[in-house]
Amino acid sequence: MKQKRERLEVIHDILKSIQNAKSGMKPTHIMYKANLSHQMLDEYLKELKEKEFIIEEKNGKGKTYSLTEKGHKYLDEYKLIHSFMESFGLD
Amino acid sequence: MDNYLISAGFLNYNFAFLIVFVLVTAGISFFSYRVNKLVRQNQLKQFSIAFLSICLGYVMQIIQLMFVDPRMMFGMGGMRRLMHGMISWELILLNAHAILMMIGLVLLVYTTIKAQKPRILVLLVLITLVPVLFTPNSVFTFHLLATILTLFIAYHYYENYRKHKQKQTALVFLGFTFLFFAHFLLVFSLRDPLSFTIGRTLELIGYLLLLTNLTLVLRK
């Protein structure tokens, strides 16, 4: 059986799905792409906004999310971050 | 506070080992700080401060060896003879080393138990620092407590290795296991210079294993 995804991996999946979208991404699409429940998605999006990994934009069709520079940097350095935190048991 | 019993032939090696300890712990602290700037996680911040504190603890020992210890071979220890009242400096530096190391190790334990309650951290710091500072045999007490703390940390990394069976998690587990045995042997270093030599060598192996892990991380 596949192990439960770790927090860092979930954040990576959310950011990756937003990055793959050409313009901002709607929360329902993120939820589908990152395979998350509605409640979990809300919690993660709140955290990612606070950490300035994503920005929320509101238009006539609702909310969309796009990556900030910090979000891109996280994706670039994900392997390194993941490896450091896993080896030192920090997640 | 008593001082370590070091064999004359090992004094310069001891100095070189301390430089390695400072570099490795500073490297881990800096890298942890860098990752924390991106991830902003309390655990990472504490981990970074813990290694910084350990690093500064070793810096205190280097300063003591360079400027206070008359046994050092390369001259600067001779300053002791020139400066009046240097014994008190030796005491201050030994205590500063013990305090900083103890804070670092306690923070590491606090990080591994993921308590996130500052009161527990304060309690842990107090119950480890008070015996170190107020018992006549402080070096002995310091290493005895450090042995218990590193055993706890090594066990955490054993669990982490069981969870993620990889080369890197094994390196960190082995690294802290060597540090545990090092502190255990250093408990006897007040009476036996061989314990000091073996203890310090095990400590070096421990930090080199942690450095190997850090190098593997940076290669990714």
mmCIF file of C-alpha atoms in Angstrom:
data_model
loop_
_atom_site.group_PDB
_atom_site.id
_atom_site.type_symbol
_atom_site.label_atom_id
_atom_site.label_comp_id
_atom_site.label_asym_id
_atom_site.label_seq_id
_atom_site.Cartn_x
_atom_site.Cartn_y
_atom_site.Cartn_z
ATOM 1 C CA MET A 1 0.000 0.000 0.000
ATOM 2 C CA LYS A 2 1.313 3.471 -0.852
ATOM 3 C CA GLN A 3 2.319 5.540 2.155
ATOM 4 C CA LYS A 4 0.400 8.682 3.105
ATOM 5 C CA ARG A 5 1.800 11.693 1.293
ATOM 6 C CA GLU A 6 3.999 13.939 3.375
ATOM 7 C CA ARG A 7 3.273 17.612 3.884
ATOM 8 C CA LEU A 8 6.145 18.768 1.688
ATOM 9 C CA GLU A 9 4.997 16.459 -1.094
ATOM 10 C CA VAL A 10 1.426 17.797 -0.936
ATOM 11 C CA ILE A 11 2.742 21.389 -1.116
ATOM 12 C CA HIS A 12 4.894 20.365 -4.084
ATOM 13 C CA ASP A 13 1.897 18.790 -5.857
ATOM 14 C CA ILE A 14 -0.243 21.902 -5.333
ATOM 15 C CA LEU A 15 2.459 24.277 -6.545
ATOM 16 C CA LYS A 16 3.306 22.040 -9.503
ATOM 17 C CA SER A 17 -0.319 21.924 -10.615
ATOM 18 C CA ILE A 18 -0.556 25.726 -10.387
ATOM 19 C CA GLN A 19 2.722 26.093 -12.277
ATOM 20 C CA ASN A 20 1.475 23.872 -15.105
ATOM 21 C CA ALA A 21 -1.548 26.084 -15.682
ATOM 22 C CA LYS A 22 -0.838 28.877 -18.170
ATOM 23 C CA SER A 23 -2.874 31.498 -16.325
ATOM 24 C CA GLY A 24 -4.189 31.371 -12.742
ATOM 25 C CA MET A 25 -5.761 28.118 -11.582
ATOM 26 C CA LYS A 26 -9.140 27.643 -9.961
ATOM 27 C CA PRO A 27 -9.297 25.899 -6.553
ATOM 28 C CA THR A 28 -11.494 23.054 -7.871
ATOM 29 C CA HIS A 29 -8.867 22.266 -10.505
ATOM 30 C CA ILE A 30 -6.092 22.345 -7.903
ATOM 31 C CA MET A 31 -8.141 20.018 -5.699
ATOM 32 C CA TYR A 32 -8.517 17.569 -8.577
ATOM 33 C CA LYS A 33 -4.900 17.777 -9.771
ATOM 34 C CA ALA A 34 -3.392 17.554 -6.283
ATOM 35 C CA ASN A 35 -5.873 14.892 -5.170
ATOM 36 C CA LEU A 36 -7.038 16.658 -2.005
ATOM 37 C CA SER A 37 -10.268 16.996 -0.074
ATOM 38 C CA HIS A 38 -11.965 20.395 -0.003
ATOM 39 C CA GLN A 39 -11.072 20.979 3.638
ATOM 40 C CA MET A 40 -7.420 20.023 3.176
ATOM 41 C CA LEU A 41 -7.133 22.181 0.103
ATOM 42 C CA ASP A 42 -8.465 25.207 2.016
ATOM 43 C CA GLU A 43 -5.927 24.647 4.790
ATOM 44 C CA TYR A 44 -3.018 24.279 2.388
ATOM 45 C CA LEU A 45 -4.032 27.274 0.272
ATOM 46 C CA LYS A 46 -4.266 29.412 3.406
ATOM 47 C CA GLU A 47 -0.789 28.294 4.459
ATOM 48 C CA LEU A 48 0.696 28.827 0.998
ATOM 49 C CA LYS A 49 -0.774 32.341 0.810
ATOM 50 C CA GLU A 50 0.664 33.180 4.239
ATOM 51 C CA LYS A 51 4.060 31.872 3.165
ATOM 52 C CA GLU A 52 3.792 33.917 -0.036
ATOM 53 C CA PHE A 53 4.148 30.917 -2.344
ATOM 54 C CA ILE A 54 0.939 31.761 -4.211
ATOM 55 C CA ILE A 55 -1.220 34.792 -4.810
ATOM 56 C CA GLU A 56 -4.980 34.807 -4.942
ATOM 57 C CA GLU A 57 -6.778 36.817 -7.612
ATOM 58 C CA LYS A 58 -10.483 37.440 -7.782
ATOM 59 C CA ASN A 59 -12.303 38.032 -11.039
ATOM 60 C CA GLY A 60 -15.862 37.657 -12.326
ATOM 61 C CA LYS A 61 -15.562 33.855 -12.422
ATOM 62 C CA GLY A 62 -14.276 33.478 -8.887
ATOM 63 C CA LYS A 63 -10.846 32.949 -7.320
ATOM 64 C CA THR A 64 -7.734 31.851 -9.156
ATOM 65 C CA TYR A 65 -4.238 31.143 -7.854
ATOM 66 C CA SER A 66 -0.859 31.697 -9.407
ATOM 67 C CA LEU A 67 2.717 31.156 -8.253
ATOM 68 C CA THR A 68 4.914 33.871 -6.809
ATOM 69 C CA GLU A 69 8.662 33.998 -7.320
ATOM 70 C CA LYS A 70 9.057 32.274 -3.963
ATOM 71 C CA GLY A 71 6.717 29.504 -5.110
ATOM 72 C CA HIS A 72 8.844 28.956 -8.227
ATOM 73 C CA LYS A 73 11.975 28.879 -6.071
ATOM 74 C CA TYR A 74 10.397 26.250 -3.810
ATOM 75 C CA LEU A 75 9.715 24.044 -6.823
ATOM 76 C CA ASP A 76 13.267 24.547 -8.116
ATOM 77 C CA GLU A 77 14.769 23.566 -4.770
ATOM 78 C CA TYR A 78 12.162 20.977 -3.774
ATOM 79 C CA LYS A 79 14.453 17.951 -4.109
ATOM 80 C CA LEU A 80 17.090 19.607 -1.973
ATOM 81 C CA ILE A 81 14.598 20.774 0.683
ATOM 82 C CA HIS A 82 12.893 17.373 0.765
ATOM 83 C CA SER A 83 16.173 15.504 1.017
ATOM 84 C CA PHE A 84 17.484 17.748 3.828
ATOM 85 C CA MET A 85 14.282 17.598 5.855
ATOM 86 C CA GLU A 86 13.769 13.863 5.390
ATOM 87 C CA SER A 87 17.328 12.924 6.292
ATOM 88 C CA PHE A 88 17.170 15.034 9.470
ATOM 89 C CA GLY A 89 13.644 13.833 10.296
ATOM 90 C CA LEU A 90 12.186 17.327 10.185
ATOM 91 C CA ASP A 91 8.761 16.706 8.726
ATOM 92 C CA MET B 1 34.949 23.417 36.905
ATOM 93 C CA ASP B 2 37.512 20.680 36.218
ATOM 94 C CA ASN B 3 39.238 20.427 32.885
ATOM 95 C CA TYR B 4 39.790 17.510 30.530
ATOM 96 C CA LEU B 5 42.818 15.277 30.837
ATOM 97 C CA ILE B 6 44.354 15.385 27.362
ATOM 98 C CA SER B 7 47.500 13.562 26.339
ATOM 99 C CA ALA B 8 50.167 15.997 25.082
ATOM 100 C CA GLY B 9 50.403 14.299 21.699
ATOM 101 C CA PHE B 10 46.680 14.780 21.085
ATOM 102 C CA LEU B 11 46.462 18.518 21.860
ATOM 103 C CA ASN B 12 47.018 19.742 18.321
ATOM 104 C CA TYR B 13 44.758 17.036 16.871
ATOM 105 C CA ASN B 14 42.105 18.128 19.344
ATOM 106 C CA PHE B 15 42.381 21.664 18.027
ATOM 107 C CA ALA B 16 42.056 20.471 14.417
ATOM 108 C CA PHE B 17 39.053 18.283 15.336
ATOM 109 C CA LEU B 18 37.351 21.276 16.964
ATOM 110 C CA ILE B 19 37.758 23.288 13.768
ATOM 111 C CA VAL B 20 36.034 20.454 11.859
ATOM 112 C CA PHE B 21 33.203 20.371 14.440
ATOM 113 C CA VAL B 22 32.706 24.135 14.070
ATOM 114 C CA LEU B 23 32.624 23.949 10.273
ATOM 115 C CA VAL B 24 30.187 21.022 10.136
ATOM 116 C CA THR B 25 27.780 22.411 12.745
ATOM 117 C CA ALA B 26 27.925 25.891 11.170
ATOM 118 C CA GLY B 27 27.224 24.325 7.762
ATOM 119 C CA ILE B 28 24.181 22.423 9.024
ATOM 120 C CA SER B 29 22.915 25.504 10.864
ATOM 121 C CA PHE B 30 23.344 27.727 7.801
ATOM 122 C CA PHE B 31 21.708 25.256 5.437
ATOM 123 C CA SER B 32 18.818 24.747 7.821
ATOM 124 C CA TYR B 33 18.418 28.539 8.027
ATOM 125 C CA ARG B 34 18.405 28.730 4.219
ATOM 126 C CA VAL B 35 15.716 26.042 3.919
ATOM 127 C CA ASN B 36 13.719 27.735 6.677
ATOM 128 C CA LYS B 37 13.746 30.985 4.725
ATOM 129 C CA LEU B 38 11.797 29.140 2.042
ATOM 130 C CA VAL B 39 9.633 26.786 4.082
ATOM 131 C CA ARG B 40 9.209 28.903 7.234
ATOM 132 C CA GLN B 41 8.725 26.089 9.710
ATOM 133 C CA ASN B 42 9.359 26.381 13.457
ATOM 134 C CA GLN B 43 11.074 23.007 13.575
ATOM 135 C CA LEU B 44 13.648 24.143 11.012
ATOM 136 C CA LYS B 45 14.280 27.396 12.860
ATOM 137 C CA GLN B 46 14.873 25.484 16.109
ATOM 138 C CA PHE B 47 17.121 23.004 14.301
ATOM 139 C CA SER B 48 19.179 25.856 12.880
ATOM 140 C CA ILE B 49 19.501 27.580 16.285
ATOM 141 C CA ALA B 50 20.392 24.227 17.912
ATOM 142 C CA PHE B 51 23.339 23.664 15.572
ATOM 143 C CA LEU B 52 24.368 27.312 15.838
ATOM 144 C CA SER B 53 24.463 26.963 19.612
ATOM 145 C CA ILE B 54 26.536 23.750 19.366
ATOM 146 C CA CYS B 55 28.839 25.504 16.895
ATOM 147 C CA LEU B 56 29.362 28.436 19.271
ATOM 148 C CA GLY B 57 29.994 25.935 22.077
ATOM 149 C CA TYR B 58 32.918 24.522 20.106
ATOM 150 C CA VAL B 59 34.114 28.052 19.284
ATOM 151 C CA MET B 60 34.386 28.639 23.047
ATOM 152 C CA GLN B 61 36.607 25.566 23.338
ATOM 153 C CA ILE B 62 38.789 26.795 20.484
ATOM 154 C CA ILE B 63 39.165 30.196 22.155
ATOM 155 C CA GLN B 64 40.028 28.462 25.406
ATOM 156 C CA LEU B 65 42.672 26.326 23.704
ATOM 157 C CA MET B 66 44.137 29.224 21.752
ATOM 158 C CA PHE B 67 44.332 31.866 24.430
ATOM 159 C CA VAL B 68 44.085 30.191 27.795
ATOM 160 C CA ASP B 69 45.319 26.603 27.780
ATOM 161 C CA PRO B 70 49.059 26.592 28.515
ATOM 162 C CA ARG B 71 49.424 23.087 27.110
ATOM 163 C CA MET B 72 48.845 24.176 23.512
ATOM 164 C CA MET B 73 51.879 23.626 21.371
ATOM 165 C CA PHE B 74 51.672 26.587 19.055
ATOM 166 C CA GLY B 75 52.372 29.447 21.336
ATOM 167 C CA MET B 76 49.166 31.316 21.970
ATOM 168 C CA GLY B 77 48.485 29.271 25.089
ATOM 169 C CA GLY B 78 51.536 30.981 26.511
ATOM 170 C CA MET B 79 49.501 34.160 26.792
ATOM 171 C CA ARG B 80 48.112 32.707 29.963
ATOM 172 C CA ARG B 81 51.425 33.221 31.651
ATOM 173 C CA LEU B 82 51.438 36.821 30.530
ATOM 174 C CA MET B 83 47.939 37.731 31.544
ATOM 175 C CA HIS B 84 47.055 37.809 35.181
ATOM 176 C CA GLY B 85 43.960 35.951 36.344
ATOM 177 C CA MET B 86 43.484 33.826 33.240
ATOM 178 C CA ILE B 87 42.170 30.903 35.312
ATOM 179 C CA SER B 88 38.848 32.701 35.622
ATOM 180 C CA TRP B 89 38.745 33.019 31.833
ATOM 181 C CA GLU B 90 39.264 29.277 31.573
ATOM 182 C CA LEU B 91 36.305 28.780 33.893
ATOM 183 C CA ILE B 92 34.128 31.218 31.957
ATOM 184 C CA LEU B 93 34.955 29.611 28.603
ATOM 185 C CA LEU B 94 34.434 26.061 29.893
ATOM 186 C CA ASN B 95 31.068 27.088 31.334
ATOM 187 C CA ALA B 96 30.109 28.937 28.149
ATOM 188 C CA HIS B 97 30.996 25.810 26.149
ATOM 189 C CA ALA B 98 28.859 23.604 28.408
ATOM 190 C CA ILE B 99 25.904 26.045 28.411
ATOM 191 C CA LEU B 100 25.873 26.506 24.621
ATOM 192 C CA MET B 101 26.304 22.782 23.921
ATOM 193 C CA MET B 102 23.568 21.911 26.397
ATOM 194 C CA ILE B 103 21.146 24.476 24.912
ATOM 195 C CA GLY B 104 21.903 23.083 21.438
ATOM 196 C CA LEU B 105 21.328 19.464 22.447
ATOM 197 C CA VAL B 106 18.170 20.292 24.403
ATOM 198 C CA LEU B 107 16.823 22.207 21.387
ATOM 199 C CA LEU B 108 17.563 19.195 19.192
ATOM 200 C CA VAL B 109 15.646 16.935 21.583
ATOM 201 C CA TYR B 110 12.812 19.488 21.695
ATOM 202 C CA THR B 111 12.752 19.540 17.884
ATOM 203 C CA THR B 112 12.642 15.760 17.639
ATOM 204 C CA ILE B 113 9.766 15.372 20.118
ATOM 205 C CA LYS B 114 7.848 18.073 18.180
ATOM 206 C CA ALA B 115 6.487 19.441 21.461
ATOM 207 C CA GLN B 116 5.942 23.045 20.285
ATOM 208 C CA LYS B 117 5.385 24.170 23.876
ATOM 209 C CA PRO B 118 7.982 26.730 25.020
ATOM 210 C CA ARG B 119 7.378 25.784 28.671
ATOM 211 C CA ILE B 120 8.708 22.279 27.985
ATOM 212 C CA LEU B 121 11.791 23.796 26.365
ATOM 213 C CA VAL B 122 12.416 26.094 29.351
ATOM 214 C CA LEU B 123 11.970 23.146 31.724
ATOM 215 C CA LEU B 124 14.410 20.995 29.729
ATOM 216 C CA VAL B 125 16.984 23.792 29.609
ATOM 217 C CA LEU B 126 16.709 24.407 33.358
ATOM 218 C CA ILE B 127 16.933 20.784 34.439
ATOM 219 C CA THR B 128 20.029 20.258 32.302
ATOM 220 C CA LEU B 129 21.824 23.557 32.932
ATOM 221 C CA VAL B 130 21.383 23.774 36.689
ATOM 222 C CA PRO B 131 23.282 20.519 37.422
ATOM 223 C CA VAL B 132 26.032 21.473 34.947
ATOM 224 C CA LEU B 133 26.555 24.893 36.504
ATOM 225 C CA PHE B 134 26.138 24.020 40.154
ATOM 226 C CA THR B 135 27.844 20.668 40.645
ATOM 227 C CA PRO B 136 31.555 20.580 41.508
ATOM 228 C CA ASN B 137 32.253 18.020 38.774
ATOM 229 C CA SER B 138 30.719 19.966 35.889
ATOM 230 C CA VAL B 139 32.556 18.333 32.966
ATOM 231 C CA PHE B 140 31.436 14.905 34.204
ATOM 232 C CA THR B 141 27.830 16.082 34.672
ATOM 233 C CA PHE B 142 27.811 17.848 31.304
ATOM 234 C CA HIS B 143 28.908 14.756 29.381
ATOM 235 C CA LEU B 144 26.621 12.488 31.385
ATOM 236 C CA LEU B 145 23.616 14.655 30.477
ATOM 237 C CA ALA B 146 24.861 15.023 26.891
ATOM 238 C CA THR B 147 25.066 11.207 26.693
ATOM 239 C CA ILE B 148 21.399 10.922 27.685
ATOM 240 C CA LEU B 149 20.337 13.653 25.259
ATOM 241 C CA THR B 150 22.317 12.238 22.302
ATOM 242 C CA LEU B 151 20.946 8.763 23.049
ATOM 243 C CA PHE B 152 17.456 10.224 22.783
ATOM 244 C CA ILE B 153 18.338 12.013 19.527
ATOM 245 C CA ALA B 154 20.015 8.897 18.069
ATOM 246 C CA TYR B 155 16.889 6.875 18.844
ATOM 247 C CA HIS B 156 14.776 9.462 17.022
ATOM 248 C CA TYR B 157 17.020 9.087 13.971
ATOM 249 C CA TYR B 158 16.825 5.307 14.230
ATOM 250 C CA GLU B 159 13.032 5.648 13.995
ATOM 251 C CA ASN B 160 13.475 8.036 11.091
ATOM 252 C CA TYR B 161 15.746 5.496 9.378
ATOM 253 C CA ARG B 162 13.157 2.764 9.885
ATOM 254 C CA LYS B 163 10.553 5.038 8.320
ATOM 255 C CA HIS B 164 12.730 6.036 5.349
ATOM 256 C CA LYS B 165 15.305 3.324 4.712
ATOM 257 C CA GLN B 166 17.840 5.321 2.725
ATOM 258 C CA LYS B 167 21.563 5.945 2.750
ATOM 259 C CA GLN B 168 21.102 9.502 4.038
ATOM 260 C CA THR B 169 18.830 8.666 6.959
ATOM 261 C CA ALA B 170 21.286 5.879 7.876
ATOM 262 C CA LEU B 171 24.164 8.388 7.833
ATOM 263 C CA VAL B 172 22.356 10.759 10.208
ATOM 264 C CA PHE B 173 21.390 7.895 12.529
ATOM 265 C CA LEU B 174 24.979 6.611 12.580
ATOM 266 C CA GLY B 175 26.302 10.153 13.030
ATOM 267 C CA PHE B 176 24.291 10.731 16.188
ATOM 268 C CA THR B 177 25.055 7.201 17.420
ATOM 269 C CA PHE B 178 28.777 8.038 17.218
ATOM 270 C CA LEU B 179 28.107 11.317 19.051
ATOM 271 C CA PHE B 180 26.314 9.362 21.762
ATOM 272 C CA PHE B 181 29.295 7.002 22.250
ATOM 273 C CA ALA B 182 31.630 10.008 22.109
ATOM 274 C CA HIS B 183 29.878 11.780 24.996
ATOM 275 C CA PHE B 184 29.734 8.503 26.918
ATOM 276 C CA LEU B 185 33.511 8.137 26.696
ATOM 277 C CA LEU B 186 34.075 11.825 27.438
ATOM 278 C CA VAL B 187 32.323 11.254 30.774
ATOM 279 C CA PHE B 188 35.564 9.575 31.868
ATOM 280 C CA SER B 189 37.868 12.135 30.280
ATOM 281 C CA LEU B 190 38.656 13.873 33.573
ATOM 282 C CA ARG B 191 40.669 10.880 34.723
ATOM 283 C CA ASP B 192 41.675 9.068 31.594
ATOM 284 C CA PRO B 193 43.374 10.770 28.614
ATOM 285 C CA LEU B 194 42.672 7.722 26.432
ATOM 286 C CA SER B 195 38.914 8.211 26.948
ATOM 287 C CA PHE B 196 39.340 11.765 25.734
ATOM 288 C CA THR B 197 41.275 10.698 22.635
ATOM 289 C CA ILE B 198 38.809 7.939 21.685
ATOM 290 C CA GLY B 199 35.801 10.104 22.587
ATOM 291 C CA ARG B 200 36.981 12.988 20.432
ATOM 292 C CA THR B 201 37.783 10.619 17.553
ATOM 293 C CA LEU B 202 34.277 9.132 17.706
ATOM 294 C CA GLU B 203 32.898 12.678 17.794
ATOM 295 C CA LEU B 204 34.876 13.450 14.641
ATOM 296 C CA ILE B 205 33.491 10.355 12.887
ATOM 297 C CA GLY B 206 29.979 11.395 13.964
ATOM 298 C CA TYR B 207 30.309 14.887 12.502
ATOM 299 C CA LEU B 208 31.957 13.577 9.330
ATOM 300 C CA LEU B 209 28.943 11.310 8.805
ATOM 301 C CA LEU B 210 26.619 14.320 9.220
ATOM 302 C CA LEU B 211 28.816 16.243 6.770
ATOM 303 C CA THR B 212 28.588 13.393 4.256
ATOM 304 C CA ASN B 213 24.811 13.583 4.493
ATOM 305 C CA LEU B 214 24.871 17.351 3.973
ATOM 306 C CA THR B 215 27.122 16.902 0.927
ATOM 307 C CA LEU B 216 24.724 14.334 -0.541
ATOM 308 C CA VAL B 217 21.812 16.744 0.026
ATOM 309 C CA LEU B 218 23.657 19.582 -1.707
ATOM 310 C CA ARG B 219 24.451 17.400 -4.703
ATOM 311 C CA LYS B 220 20.724 17.073 -5.502
#
